[in-house]
Short mmCIF file of C-alpha atoms and ligand atoms in Angstrom, two decimals:
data_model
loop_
_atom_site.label_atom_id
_atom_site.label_comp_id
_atom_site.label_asym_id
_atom_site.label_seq_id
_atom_site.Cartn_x
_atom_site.Cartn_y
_atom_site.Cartn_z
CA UNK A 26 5.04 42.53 18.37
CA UNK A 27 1.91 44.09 20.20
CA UNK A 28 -1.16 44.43 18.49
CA UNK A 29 -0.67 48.36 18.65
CA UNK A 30 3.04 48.27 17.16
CA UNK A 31 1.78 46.71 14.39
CA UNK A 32 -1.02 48.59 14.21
CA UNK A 33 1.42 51.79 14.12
CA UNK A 34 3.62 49.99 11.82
CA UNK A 35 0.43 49.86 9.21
CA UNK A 36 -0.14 53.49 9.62
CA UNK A 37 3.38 54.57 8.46
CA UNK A 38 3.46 51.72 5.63
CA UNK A 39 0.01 53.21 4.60
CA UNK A 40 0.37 57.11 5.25
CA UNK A 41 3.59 56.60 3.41
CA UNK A 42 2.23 55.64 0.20
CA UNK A 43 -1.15 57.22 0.26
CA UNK A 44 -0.12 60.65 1.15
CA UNK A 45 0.04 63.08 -1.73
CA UNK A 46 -3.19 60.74 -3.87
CA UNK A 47 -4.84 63.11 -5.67
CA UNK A 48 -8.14 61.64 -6.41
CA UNK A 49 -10.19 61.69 -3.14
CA UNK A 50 -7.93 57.92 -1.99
CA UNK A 51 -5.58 59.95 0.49
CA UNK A 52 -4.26 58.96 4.05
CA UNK A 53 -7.25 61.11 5.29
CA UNK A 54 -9.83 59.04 3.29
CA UNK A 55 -7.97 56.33 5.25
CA UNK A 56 -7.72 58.07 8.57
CA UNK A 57 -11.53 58.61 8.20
CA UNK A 58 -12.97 55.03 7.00
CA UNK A 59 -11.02 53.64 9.96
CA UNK A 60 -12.45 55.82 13.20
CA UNK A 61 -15.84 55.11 11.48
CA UNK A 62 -14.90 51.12 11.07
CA UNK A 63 -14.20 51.27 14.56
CA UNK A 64 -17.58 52.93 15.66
CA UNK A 65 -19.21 50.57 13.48
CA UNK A 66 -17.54 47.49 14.67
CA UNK A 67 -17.99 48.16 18.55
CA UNK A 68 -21.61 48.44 17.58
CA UNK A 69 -21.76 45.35 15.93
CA UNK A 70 -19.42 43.14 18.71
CA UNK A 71 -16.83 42.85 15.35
CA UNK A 72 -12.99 41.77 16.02
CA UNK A 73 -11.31 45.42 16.44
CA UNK A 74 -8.29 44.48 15.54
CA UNK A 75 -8.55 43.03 11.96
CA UNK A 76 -11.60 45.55 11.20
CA UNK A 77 -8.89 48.70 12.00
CA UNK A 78 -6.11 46.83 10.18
CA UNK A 79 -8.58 46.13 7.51
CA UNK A 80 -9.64 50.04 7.37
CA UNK A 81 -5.96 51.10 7.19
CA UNK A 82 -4.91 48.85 4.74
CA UNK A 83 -8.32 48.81 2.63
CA UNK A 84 -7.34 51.29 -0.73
CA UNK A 85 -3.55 49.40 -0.89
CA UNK A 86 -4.37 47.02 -3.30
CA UNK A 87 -7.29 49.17 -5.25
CA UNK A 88 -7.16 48.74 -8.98
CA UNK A 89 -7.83 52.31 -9.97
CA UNK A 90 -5.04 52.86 -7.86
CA UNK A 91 -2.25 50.57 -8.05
CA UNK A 92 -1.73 47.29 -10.20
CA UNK A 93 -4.13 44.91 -8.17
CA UNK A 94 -1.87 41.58 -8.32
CA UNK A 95 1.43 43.38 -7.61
CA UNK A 96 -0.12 45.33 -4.42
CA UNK A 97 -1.50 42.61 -2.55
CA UNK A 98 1.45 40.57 -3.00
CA UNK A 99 3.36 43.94 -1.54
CA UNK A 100 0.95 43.81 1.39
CA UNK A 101 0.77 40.11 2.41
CA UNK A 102 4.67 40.46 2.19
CA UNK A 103 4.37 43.10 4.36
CA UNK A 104 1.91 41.46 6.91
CA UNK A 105 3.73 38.29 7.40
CA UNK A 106 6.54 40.78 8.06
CA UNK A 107 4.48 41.87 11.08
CA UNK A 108 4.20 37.91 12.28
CA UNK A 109 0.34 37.68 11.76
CA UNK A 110 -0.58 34.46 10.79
CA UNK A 111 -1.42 33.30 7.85
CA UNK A 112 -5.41 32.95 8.76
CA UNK A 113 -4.98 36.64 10.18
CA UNK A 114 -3.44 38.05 6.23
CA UNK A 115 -5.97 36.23 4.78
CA UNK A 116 -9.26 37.86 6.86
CA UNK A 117 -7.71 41.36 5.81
CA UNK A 118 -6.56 40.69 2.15
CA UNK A 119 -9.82 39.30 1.39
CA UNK A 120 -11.62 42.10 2.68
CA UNK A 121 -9.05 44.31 0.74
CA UNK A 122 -10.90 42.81 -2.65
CA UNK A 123 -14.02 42.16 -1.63
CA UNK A 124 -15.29 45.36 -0.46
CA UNK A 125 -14.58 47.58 -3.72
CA UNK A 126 -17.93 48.73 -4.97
CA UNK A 127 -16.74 48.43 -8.61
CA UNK A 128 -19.88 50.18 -9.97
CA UNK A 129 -21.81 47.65 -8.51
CA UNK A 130 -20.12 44.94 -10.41
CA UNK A 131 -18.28 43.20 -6.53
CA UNK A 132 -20.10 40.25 -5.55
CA UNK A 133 -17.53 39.45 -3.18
CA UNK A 134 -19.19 37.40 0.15
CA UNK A 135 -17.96 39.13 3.17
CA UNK A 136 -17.02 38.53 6.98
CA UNK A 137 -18.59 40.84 9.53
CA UNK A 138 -15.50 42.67 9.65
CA UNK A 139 -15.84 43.04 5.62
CA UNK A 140 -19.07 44.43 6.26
CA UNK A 141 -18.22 46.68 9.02
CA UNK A 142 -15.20 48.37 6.60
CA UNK A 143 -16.78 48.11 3.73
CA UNK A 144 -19.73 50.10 5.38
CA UNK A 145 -17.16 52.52 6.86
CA UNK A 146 -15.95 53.04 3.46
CA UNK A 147 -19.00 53.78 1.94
CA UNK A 148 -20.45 56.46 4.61
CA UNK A 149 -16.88 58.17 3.53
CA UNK A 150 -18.71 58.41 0.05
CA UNK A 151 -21.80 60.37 0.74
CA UNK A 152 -22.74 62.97 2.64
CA UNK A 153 -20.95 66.47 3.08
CA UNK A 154 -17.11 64.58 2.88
CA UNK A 155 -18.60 62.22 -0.06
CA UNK A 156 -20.06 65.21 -1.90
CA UNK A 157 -16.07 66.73 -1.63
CA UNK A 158 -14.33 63.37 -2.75
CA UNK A 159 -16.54 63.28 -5.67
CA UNK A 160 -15.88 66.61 -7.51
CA UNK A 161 -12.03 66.08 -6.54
CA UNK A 162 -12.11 62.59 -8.31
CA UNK A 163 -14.53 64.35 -11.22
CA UNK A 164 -11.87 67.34 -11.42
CA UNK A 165 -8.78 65.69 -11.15
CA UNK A 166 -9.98 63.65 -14.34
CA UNK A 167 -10.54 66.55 -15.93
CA UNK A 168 -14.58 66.04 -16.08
CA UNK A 169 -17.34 68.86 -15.85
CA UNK A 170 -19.44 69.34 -12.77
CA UNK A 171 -22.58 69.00 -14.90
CA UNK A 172 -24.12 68.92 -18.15
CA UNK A 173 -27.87 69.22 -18.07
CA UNK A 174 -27.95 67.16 -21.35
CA UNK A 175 -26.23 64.67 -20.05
CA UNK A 176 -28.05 61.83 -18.25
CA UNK A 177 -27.36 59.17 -15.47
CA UNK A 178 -26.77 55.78 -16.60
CA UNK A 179 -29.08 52.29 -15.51
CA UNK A 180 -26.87 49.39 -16.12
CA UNK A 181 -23.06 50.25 -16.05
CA UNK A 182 -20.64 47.37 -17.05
CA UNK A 183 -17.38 47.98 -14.51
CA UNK A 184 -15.70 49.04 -17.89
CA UNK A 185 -18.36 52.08 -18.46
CA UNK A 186 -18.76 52.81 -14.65
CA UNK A 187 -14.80 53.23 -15.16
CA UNK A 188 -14.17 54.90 -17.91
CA UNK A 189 -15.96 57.89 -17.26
CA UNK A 190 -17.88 59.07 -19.66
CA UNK A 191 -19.94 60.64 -17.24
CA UNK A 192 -19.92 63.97 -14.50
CA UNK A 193 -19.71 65.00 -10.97
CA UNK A 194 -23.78 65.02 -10.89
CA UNK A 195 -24.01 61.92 -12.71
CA UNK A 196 -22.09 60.12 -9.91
CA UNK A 197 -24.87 61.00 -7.36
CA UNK A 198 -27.08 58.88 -9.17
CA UNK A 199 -24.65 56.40 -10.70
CA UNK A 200 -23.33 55.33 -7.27
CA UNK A 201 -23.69 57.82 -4.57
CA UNK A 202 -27.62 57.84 -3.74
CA UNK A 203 -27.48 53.72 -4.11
CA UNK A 204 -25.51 53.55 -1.20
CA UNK A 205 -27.92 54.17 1.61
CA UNK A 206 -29.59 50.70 0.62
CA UNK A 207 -26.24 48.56 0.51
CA UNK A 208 -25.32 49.51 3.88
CA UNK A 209 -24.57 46.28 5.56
CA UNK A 210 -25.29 46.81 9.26
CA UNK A 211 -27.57 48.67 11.82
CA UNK A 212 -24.80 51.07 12.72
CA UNK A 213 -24.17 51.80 9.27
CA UNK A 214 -27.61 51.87 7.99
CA UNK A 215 -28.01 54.99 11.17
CA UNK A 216 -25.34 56.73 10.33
CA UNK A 217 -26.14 56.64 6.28
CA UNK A 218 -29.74 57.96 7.02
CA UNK A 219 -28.11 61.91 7.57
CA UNK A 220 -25.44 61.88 5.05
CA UNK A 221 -28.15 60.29 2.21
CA UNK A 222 -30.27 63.49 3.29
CA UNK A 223 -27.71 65.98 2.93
CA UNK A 224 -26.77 65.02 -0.17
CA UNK A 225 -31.04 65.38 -1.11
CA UNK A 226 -31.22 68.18 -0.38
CA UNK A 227 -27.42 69.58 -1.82
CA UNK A 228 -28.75 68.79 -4.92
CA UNK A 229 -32.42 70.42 -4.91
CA UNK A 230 -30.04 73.82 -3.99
CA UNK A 231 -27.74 72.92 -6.66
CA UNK A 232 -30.19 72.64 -9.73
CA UNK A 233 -32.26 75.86 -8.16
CA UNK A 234 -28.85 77.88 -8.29
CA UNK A 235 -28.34 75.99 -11.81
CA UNK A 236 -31.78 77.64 -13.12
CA UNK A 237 -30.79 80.48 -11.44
CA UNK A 238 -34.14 80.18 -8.71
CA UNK A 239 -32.50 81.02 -5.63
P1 ADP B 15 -14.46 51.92 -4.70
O1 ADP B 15 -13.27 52.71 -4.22
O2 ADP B 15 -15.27 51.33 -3.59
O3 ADP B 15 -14.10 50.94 -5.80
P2 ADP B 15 -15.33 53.90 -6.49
O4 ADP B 15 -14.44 53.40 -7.54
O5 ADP B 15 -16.73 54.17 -6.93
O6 ADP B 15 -15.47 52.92 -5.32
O7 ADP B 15 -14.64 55.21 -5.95
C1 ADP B 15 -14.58 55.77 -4.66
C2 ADP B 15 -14.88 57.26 -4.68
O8 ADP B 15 -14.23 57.93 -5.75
C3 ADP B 15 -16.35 57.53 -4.93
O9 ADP B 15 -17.09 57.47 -3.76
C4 ADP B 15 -16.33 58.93 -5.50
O10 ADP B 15 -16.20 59.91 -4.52
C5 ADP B 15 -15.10 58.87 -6.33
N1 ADP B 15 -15.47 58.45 -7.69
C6 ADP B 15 -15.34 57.25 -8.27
N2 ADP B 15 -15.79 57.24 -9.55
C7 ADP B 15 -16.22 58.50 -9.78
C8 ADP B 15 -16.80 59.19 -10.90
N3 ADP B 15 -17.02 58.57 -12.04
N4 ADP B 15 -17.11 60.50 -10.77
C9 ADP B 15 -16.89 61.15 -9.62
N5 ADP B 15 -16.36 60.58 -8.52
C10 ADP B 15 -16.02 59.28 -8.59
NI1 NI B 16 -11.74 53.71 0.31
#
């Protein structure tokens, strides 16, 4: 098989299950992380090919998603399936876990290709799209946009960070603002600059139509 028919192949396998997710994870979260992974990668001289497999295949296996153990298992059966070898499954899978931010609780060492998707992934969390895929995830777990009395939290075990005691605002400061830091590479750290600025000043005009100021 050519390197684009199984790239194609991916696609369908992906758009297929992803499709209708309701919580900000759809194929266009997908379709999105993976033009960017590819920007990112040419940039940074990564291999194309497992960074856009990578990208496609990145939320398959995510625990809020699917159960973890059972996923992976359906992807690397699905891989081999394709004929990539064994060293090829294992450079995607293991940027499949490691790239998960986990509220901060990942410690995962990654490839430059990990980096390069995992980058991708998180410029897909802030900015005008991020600021979207956060009151989607907030609304479609039935949680307020925000509570003034309410207040962000420092150090989030994974089990708090999931469990989501929390709301849309709180997010921004839980995970969203923290990002333009983590970026791994150049490319990524450029791109994050705008997006970590919209979102600044999103908020200043949401808390002055909050106090109804402006
Ligand atoms: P990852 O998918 O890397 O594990 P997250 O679990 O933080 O990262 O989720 C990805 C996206 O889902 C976030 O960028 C955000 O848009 C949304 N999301 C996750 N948790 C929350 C939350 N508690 N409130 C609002 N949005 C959330
Ligand atoms: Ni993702």
């Amino acid at each position: 098989m050519t390197k684009e028919h199984i790239l194609e192949n991916t696609r369908q396998f992906v758009k297929k299950t992803l499709l209708g997710e309701a919580s900000g994870h759809d194929w266009w979260h997908i379709v999105r992380v993976t033009k960017t992974a590819l920007t990112i990668a040419k940039s940074e001289g990564a291999d194309l090919f497992i960074c856009e497999m990578a990208a496609l295949l990145h939320d398959m296996a995510d625990s809020k998603l699917f159960d973890e153990g059972k996923a992976l298992a359906g992807v690397k059966h699905f891989l081999s399936q394709q004929g990539l070898t064994q060293n090829q499954i294992a450079a995607i899978t293991s940027i499949m876990t490691g790239i998960s931010y986990k509220g901060g609780h990942n410690s995962a060492e990654l490839s430059l290709e990990g980096k390069v998707v995992q980058d991708a992934d998180r410029l897909d969390a802030i900015g005008a799209i991020g600021i979207a895929r956060t009151f989607v995830y907030s609304g479609n777990k039935g949680r307020l946009i925000y509570d003034p009395s309410m207040k962000p939290r420092e150090h989030l075990t994974l089990e708090d960070y999931r469990k989501g005691e929390d709301t849309a605002i709180m997010h921004f400061y839980e995970k969203l603002l923290k990002l333009k830091d983590l970026m791994n590479t150049t490319e990524g750290k450029r791109l994050a600059q705008g997006r970590h600025q919209f979102m600044e000043s999103y908020l200043q005009q949401f808390y002055a139509e909050w106090e109804g100021e402006r």
